[in-house]
């Protein structure tokens, strides 16, 4: 027989074998599928729905239109139940909080790389101290149970010991806001990007809380510290500084795009604080327009489009569907913040959504950038303080503008787990 004649049977038997393997996998997946799961889009064998999700960041919104507020998707063999919209998210995270407060076991895990640290050991150990204090490696990824409860209690107590909720904490944030203002002054009317400065300012707040001192933005120890922390714990900083500084960057972007709104905030600052008095959290209740503006930043910017992935801690039910113990649960906060049923013209930046006829601030429970329920953000109070005090101090000192002739930056942002604004330049004009 010829060479090709010899090869064909082998070729076909290989194909038959592959087909058989695929059939077995598909059967196992289908048979292993528990009964009465929420419906969901049909996926590819083995890959599930991962390609559609990668291709289109808005796929969840599209699927929710077809399958409802609770649906099932597969990323490879991993089954994920997606919760879309305020009412079902509240039902799961608040009413059935115990069932929906765990984390999937296969969450990405970063481990400290001791070998590469060399002489930066002191920084390393200080970083580990923060890590043990409120490390997301422990708290964020820990499944629901006694260990997580212990870690969370310890982290909350430690943050309180460091002064959270006390005037001393305000002093630390205000010191940083002043330093940031001084740095901005050095730009002397030139166009600049505030991204790095804002990141340093917010990181410095954590440093002065934990290490008892702040660092100059170009200090090499500070840079080393940030680098080490980046390597050992990015998640702590991701949990804290990234989201806080990104929110502040969005706030300034909206101010340069909406100068009329910036002017109204400044009028309120002037009438409550005047030019010299520093803001304090006590002023918040007297500043409804500023409060409404920051709430609108949280809503529209949607810095956290998704929470950290949850998982069920026991077999449970939701909206009549069965969800087995240990199933990953994706909570789409974006679906709440941009829901046209809740917010007419959802993509319009409009702080007056949160102001009533009497000019008072109206809290809306559907703004949930820090998530809700037992796994809600541990740093919410600190983040809210930083955002209010830094934003107010900056607008008291400067008017932010687009550089002359520069095109308007897009308000759409860059899709991702941390929804960042597109890079933009601004000009800071000192106020008289
Ligand atoms: C604007 C700033 C911030 C936003 C928008 C934000 C948002 C969030 C969100 C959405 C979650 C996930 C909640 C869930 O899974 O349901 C979370 C968790 C967490 N955040 Fe924040 N966060 C911010 C700042 C901070 C800060 C400053 C800290 C640290 C002091 C912090 C520490 C944590 C921790 C430790 C968790 C995990 C809680 C747990 O699993 O029990 N966050 N945050």
XYZ file of C-alpha atoms and ligand atoms in Angstrom:
475
model
C 0.000 0.000 0.000
C 1.161 3.568 -0.728
C 2.299 5.961 1.987
C -1.080 7.846 1.891
C -2.952 4.571 1.880
C -1.158 3.627 5.102
C -1.785 7.005 6.730
C -5.533 7.357 6.074
C -6.807 4.712 8.526
C -4.568 6.159 11.259
C -5.813 9.669 10.450
C -9.457 8.624 10.628
C -9.028 6.680 13.846
C -7.432 9.773 15.411
C -10.420 11.851 14.353
C -12.866 9.290 15.703
C -10.982 9.219 18.983
C -11.041 13.012 19.296
C -14.738 13.047 18.531
C -15.367 10.414 21.163
C -13.401 12.416 23.760
C -15.392 15.558 22.910
C -18.665 13.612 23.210
C -17.651 12.268 26.608
C -16.717 15.777 27.843
C -19.967 17.245 26.485
C -21.988 14.440 28.108
C -20.205 14.918 31.419
C -20.849 18.675 31.302
C -24.513 18.203 30.348
C -25.183 15.385 32.797
C -23.283 17.194 35.540
C -25.504 20.223 35.069
C -27.784 20.478 38.077
C -31.505 20.741 37.477
C -33.406 24.008 37.372
C -30.431 26.305 36.992
C -31.160 29.830 35.698
C -31.293 29.846 31.871
C -28.447 31.261 29.827
C -26.801 31.564 26.437
C -25.679 28.400 24.677
C -21.890 28.230 24.630
C -19.193 26.457 22.649
C -18.076 23.005 23.815
C -15.241 23.318 26.347
C -14.951 27.127 26.001
C -18.497 27.917 27.062
C -19.372 31.619 26.653
C -15.916 32.968 27.250
C -15.306 34.137 23.668
C -18.571 36.092 23.417
C -17.778 37.742 26.753
C -14.234 38.647 25.654
C -15.435 40.037 22.334
C -18.169 42.201 23.795
C -17.886 43.914 27.203
C -21.651 44.631 27.082
C -22.597 40.973 26.625
C -24.118 40.741 30.121
C -26.566 43.559 29.305
C -27.561 41.786 26.070
C -27.988 38.392 27.751
C -30.030 39.898 30.585
C -32.506 41.239 27.997
C -32.970 37.716 26.673
C -32.719 35.587 29.826
C -33.769 37.948 32.623
C -32.095 39.287 35.772
C -30.554 35.936 36.757
C -28.781 33.846 34.150
C -26.059 31.212 33.823
C -22.887 31.505 31.757
C -19.882 29.214 31.428
C -16.272 30.380 31.264
C -14.693 27.142 30.186
C -15.971 24.547 32.659
C -16.603 27.223 35.315
C -20.297 27.893 35.885
C -21.173 31.475 36.812
C -24.551 32.805 37.847
C -24.904 36.462 36.808
C -27.069 38.879 38.789
C -28.234 41.893 36.798
C -30.231 44.818 38.159
C -30.805 46.306 41.609
C -33.708 44.229 42.866
C -32.126 40.800 42.324
C -28.726 42.003 43.577
C -30.374 43.298 46.755
C -32.367 40.104 47.138
C -29.194 37.995 46.990
C -26.703 40.189 48.866
C -28.979 41.561 51.568
C -31.990 39.279 52.005
C -30.036 36.049 51.345
C -26.761 37.507 52.435
C -25.518 34.398 54.242
C -26.013 32.214 51.152
C -24.346 34.632 48.700
C -21.381 35.954 50.720
C -18.661 33.451 49.919
C -15.877 33.641 47.316
C -14.967 31.048 44.653
C -12.041 28.909 45.730
C -10.100 29.348 42.500
C -9.768 33.150 42.795
C -6.376 34.408 41.526
C -3.829 34.423 44.321
C -0.674 36.493 44.505
C 2.177 35.210 46.621
C 4.996 37.345 48.029
C 8.220 36.923 46.086
C 10.815 37.121 48.886
C 13.826 36.435 46.619
C 13.514 39.546 44.520
C 13.278 41.946 47.448
C 16.935 41.991 48.525
C 17.718 44.998 50.677
C 14.176 46.241 50.557
C 13.295 43.885 53.390
C 12.118 46.547 55.809
C 9.696 47.799 53.241
C 8.730 44.207 52.576
C 7.931 43.510 56.218
C 6.049 46.778 56.595
C 4.064 45.802 53.547
C 3.389 42.403 55.048
C 2.141 44.188 58.120
C -0.419 46.055 56.032
C -1.108 42.744 54.342
C -1.980 41.143 57.674
C -3.891 44.195 58.756
C -6.451 44.333 56.011
C -4.962 42.402 53.176
C -7.329 41.620 50.359
C -5.358 38.384 49.931
C -6.886 37.330 53.198
C -10.149 39.163 53.401
C -11.164 39.651 49.812
C -10.620 36.072 48.719
C -11.425 34.211 51.886
C -14.569 32.067 51.526
C -17.409 32.945 53.900
C -16.857 31.363 57.314
C -15.270 31.862 60.745
C -11.800 32.681 59.324
C -13.150 35.473 57.120
C -15.283 36.825 59.997
C -12.198 36.930 62.218
C -10.101 38.679 59.538
C -12.798 41.217 58.819
C -13.310 41.977 62.524
C -9.561 42.413 62.964
C -9.267 44.687 59.912
C -12.183 46.885 61.004
C -10.776 47.179 64.536
C -7.296 47.971 63.243
C -8.561 50.672 60.893
C -10.425 52.154 63.853
C -7.260 51.999 65.983
C -5.450 53.865 63.228
C -7.996 56.635 63.637
C -10.681 55.893 61.051
C -13.730 57.981 61.820
C -11.738 60.378 64.007
C -10.689 63.958 63.319
C -7.026 62.877 63.246
C -7.743 60.882 60.067
C -9.269 63.986 58.466
C -6.077 65.873 59.342
C -3.966 63.283 57.496
C -6.136 63.463 54.394
C -6.163 67.270 54.457
C -2.369 67.364 54.802
C -2.205 65.251 51.638
C -4.765 67.423 49.853
C -2.590 70.479 50.632
C 0.527 68.719 49.316
C -1.328 67.727 46.148
C -2.483 71.336 45.699
C 1.134 72.549 46.107
C 2.290 70.049 43.485
C -0.420 71.265 41.111
C 0.688 74.880 41.719
C 4.140 73.951 40.389
C 2.543 73.306 36.993
C 2.071 77.059 36.804
C -0.842 77.033 34.375
C 0.702 74.400 32.055
C -1.320 71.419 30.843
C -0.636 68.200 32.782
C -2.002 64.754 33.532
C -3.119 64.359 37.151
C -3.139 60.569 37.091
C 0.226 59.826 38.762
C -0.070 62.678 41.272
C -3.505 61.522 42.361
C -2.284 57.949 42.762
C 0.634 59.140 44.913
C -1.610 61.377 47.018
C -4.068 58.585 47.805
C -1.250 56.065 48.432
C 0.315 58.594 50.813
C -2.874 58.691 52.882
C -2.477 54.944 53.488
C 1.225 55.504 54.279
C 0.550 58.206 56.829
C -2.148 56.054 58.442
C -0.036 52.915 58.631
C 3.586 54.161 58.721
C 2.809 57.392 60.563
C 4.381 59.611 57.890
C 3.859 60.826 54.370
C 6.461 60.899 51.571
C 7.346 63.465 48.917
C 6.040 62.316 45.549
C 9.583 61.983 44.136
C 11.059 60.356 47.283
C 12.914 57.202 46.233
C 11.859 55.285 49.374
C 8.246 56.088 48.544
C 8.768 54.847 45.021
C 10.400 51.661 46.368
C 7.581 51.252 48.834
C 4.943 51.582 46.157
C 6.894 49.163 43.967
C 7.199 46.572 46.741
C 3.631 46.929 47.761
C 2.772 46.634 44.111
C 4.557 43.312 44.004
C 3.517 41.922 47.345
C 0.096 43.285 48.119
C -1.295 45.644 44.267
C -4.416 44.018 45.557
C -4.529 46.039 48.810
C -3.746 49.109 46.800
C -6.144 47.901 44.152
C -8.780 47.492 46.832
C -8.050 50.944 48.137
C -5.988 53.489 46.318
C -6.721 52.601 42.716
C -10.463 52.856 43.094
C -10.255 56.010 45.196
C -7.827 57.814 42.902
C -9.730 56.659 39.804
C -12.966 58.065 41.272
C -11.219 61.393 41.899
C -9.877 61.454 38.336
C -13.383 60.876 36.989
C -14.639 63.701 39.239
C -12.106 66.130 37.737
C -12.855 64.927 34.207
C -16.570 65.638 34.719
C -15.663 69.075 36.128
C -13.659 70.066 33.033
C -16.402 68.736 30.772
C -19.174 70.492 32.746
C -17.815 73.905 33.816
C -21.307 75.068 34.877
C -21.486 72.241 37.433
C -17.935 73.002 38.626
C -18.956 76.635 39.165
C -21.984 75.630 41.259
C -19.832 73.367 43.438
C -17.357 76.218 43.915
C -20.164 78.648 44.830
C -21.282 76.222 47.518
C -17.715 75.755 48.774
C -17.282 79.539 48.939
C -20.534 80.077 50.801
C -19.895 77.326 53.376
C -16.102 77.454 53.767
C -14.978 80.730 52.257
C -11.505 80.841 50.707
C -9.429 79.723 53.697
C -11.321 77.391 56.004
C -10.397 73.761 55.380
C -13.249 71.329 54.673
C -14.260 68.738 57.242
C -16.694 65.841 57.061
C -19.041 67.889 59.248
C -19.499 70.321 56.349
C -20.943 67.610 54.117
C -24.499 68.067 55.365
C -24.292 71.799 54.553
C -23.078 71.079 51.004
C -25.913 69.237 49.224
C -24.797 70.160 45.715
C -21.239 68.925 46.267
C -22.593 65.732 47.833
C -24.955 65.249 44.873
C -22.098 65.855 42.414
C -19.929 63.182 44.051
C -22.834 60.727 44.128
C -23.373 61.343 40.420
C -19.644 60.686 39.834
C -20.015 57.347 41.642
C -23.108 56.455 39.628
C -22.011 57.425 36.142
C -18.293 56.606 36.344
C -19.124 53.142 37.767
C -15.486 52.586 38.757
C -16.359 49.036 39.875
C -18.582 47.633 37.106
C -18.526 44.255 38.880
C -17.905 43.345 42.498
C -15.205 40.860 43.390
C -16.748 37.537 42.357
C -19.013 36.013 45.018
C -19.921 32.334 45.529
C -22.753 30.536 47.237
C -21.913 29.179 50.694
C -24.729 26.580 50.605
C -27.308 25.155 48.200
C -29.823 27.933 47.716
C -32.604 29.270 45.500
C -33.116 32.611 43.798
C -36.190 33.700 41.844
C -37.335 30.068 41.772
C -34.060 28.677 40.365
C -31.708 26.287 42.169
C -28.119 27.370 42.743
C -25.780 24.727 44.180
C -23.230 25.397 46.925
C -19.884 26.724 45.675
C -21.235 28.268 42.442
C -19.499 31.483 41.359
C -21.782 34.524 41.303
C -21.048 37.642 39.232
C -22.678 40.848 40.494
C -23.034 43.491 37.824
C -23.046 46.831 39.663
C -22.928 48.618 36.313
C -26.402 47.278 35.520
C -27.710 49.200 38.535
C -25.862 52.450 37.940
C -26.826 52.756 34.276
C -30.355 51.347 34.478
C -32.651 53.675 32.451
C -35.603 52.599 34.647
C -33.854 54.064 37.674
C -32.068 56.972 36.004
C -33.725 58.759 33.081
C -31.039 59.607 30.497
C -28.567 57.376 32.372
C -25.475 58.581 30.483
C -26.058 62.255 31.282
C -23.973 63.737 34.114
C -26.649 65.392 36.229
C -26.169 65.950 39.992
C -29.719 67.325 40.317
C -30.984 63.719 40.301
C -30.027 63.784 43.965
C -31.452 67.202 44.875
C -35.077 67.713 45.874
C -37.290 70.779 45.331
C -36.164 72.228 48.641
C -32.539 72.049 47.455
C -31.645 69.245 49.861
C -29.555 66.186 49.045
C -31.634 63.023 48.545
C -29.880 59.735 49.215
C -30.811 56.972 46.749
C -30.205 53.427 47.940
C -29.540 52.279 44.365
C -26.107 53.955 44.214
C -23.894 51.073 45.393
C -20.296 51.546 44.195
C -19.050 49.851 47.394
C -21.493 46.950 46.947
C -23.896 45.903 49.712
C -24.349 43.113 52.228
C -21.798 41.257 54.337
C -19.009 41.398 51.711
C -19.473 45.136 51.031
C -16.317 47.268 50.848
C -14.401 47.470 54.086
C -12.784 50.784 53.191
C -15.991 52.627 52.273
C -15.789 55.142 55.100
C -12.130 55.932 54.410
C -12.717 56.195 50.665
C -15.708 58.520 51.109
C -13.653 60.775 53.403
C -10.754 60.930 50.968
C -12.979 61.656 47.996
C -14.958 64.423 49.714
C -11.991 66.146 51.379
C -9.588 65.985 48.417
C -12.234 67.009 45.851
C -13.475 69.926 47.975
C -9.960 71.161 48.803
C -8.930 71.079 45.141
C -11.997 72.953 43.915
C -11.562 75.516 46.684
C -8.058 76.289 45.385
C -8.347 75.751 41.627
C -10.636 75.915 38.628
C -9.928 72.961 36.333
C -10.167 73.454 32.584
C -9.465 71.729 29.307
C -6.153 72.949 27.849
C -6.826 75.600 25.168
C -7.664 73.990 21.814
C -7.597 70.430 23.210
C -10.358 68.098 21.983
C -12.942 67.049 24.587
C -11.928 63.718 26.176
C -14.522 60.981 25.827
C -16.755 60.280 28.847
C -16.927 56.603 27.965
C -13.825 55.338 29.755
C -11.825 52.174 29.231
C -13.783 48.936 29.852
C -12.210 46.686 32.476
C -12.586 45.491 36.065
C -11.536 48.991 37.131
C -13.397 51.424 34.883
C -10.826 54.151 34.213
C -11.269 57.418 32.346
C -9.354 57.780 29.090
C -6.017 59.568 29.724
C -6.626 63.323 29.669
C -4.744 66.570 30.237
C -6.044 69.505 32.232
C -5.086 73.000 33.306
C -5.453 74.187 36.922
C -6.138 77.905 37.329
C -5.536 79.116 40.903
C -8.648 80.870 42.270
C -8.307 84.337 43.682
C -13.752 54.571 45.733
C -13.115 53.654 46.433
C -13.538 52.224 46.606
C -14.509 51.521 45.923
C -15.434 52.013 44.798
C -14.512 50.171 46.465
C -15.365 49.164 46.051
C -15.329 47.867 46.521
C -16.143 46.787 46.020
C -17.182 46.902 44.901
C -15.812 45.675 46.713
C -16.370 44.259 46.491
C -17.569 44.012 47.371
C -18.241 42.708 47.066
O -17.570 41.739 46.692
O -19.489 42.629 47.157
C -14.799 46.035 47.683
C -14.249 45.158 48.600
C -13.266 45.511 49.489
N -12.673 46.752 49.642
Fe -13.158 48.431 48.624
N -13.548 50.080 47.442
C -12.939 51.314 47.575
C -11.937 51.655 48.476
C -11.395 50.815 49.418
C -10.378 51.186 50.402
C -9.818 52.595 50.591
C -10.058 50.041 51.105
C -9.023 49.802 52.211
C -8.901 50.500 53.277
C -10.888 48.968 50.589
C -10.870 47.682 51.068
C -11.693 46.663 50.607
C -11.658 45.304 51.124
C -10.715 44.756 52.202
C -12.661 44.579 50.429
C -13.025 43.097 50.599
C -14.127 42.935 51.648
C -14.502 41.464 51.877
O -14.355 40.643 50.978
O -14.967 41.160 52.993
N -11.671 49.472 49.565
N -14.510 47.381 47.543
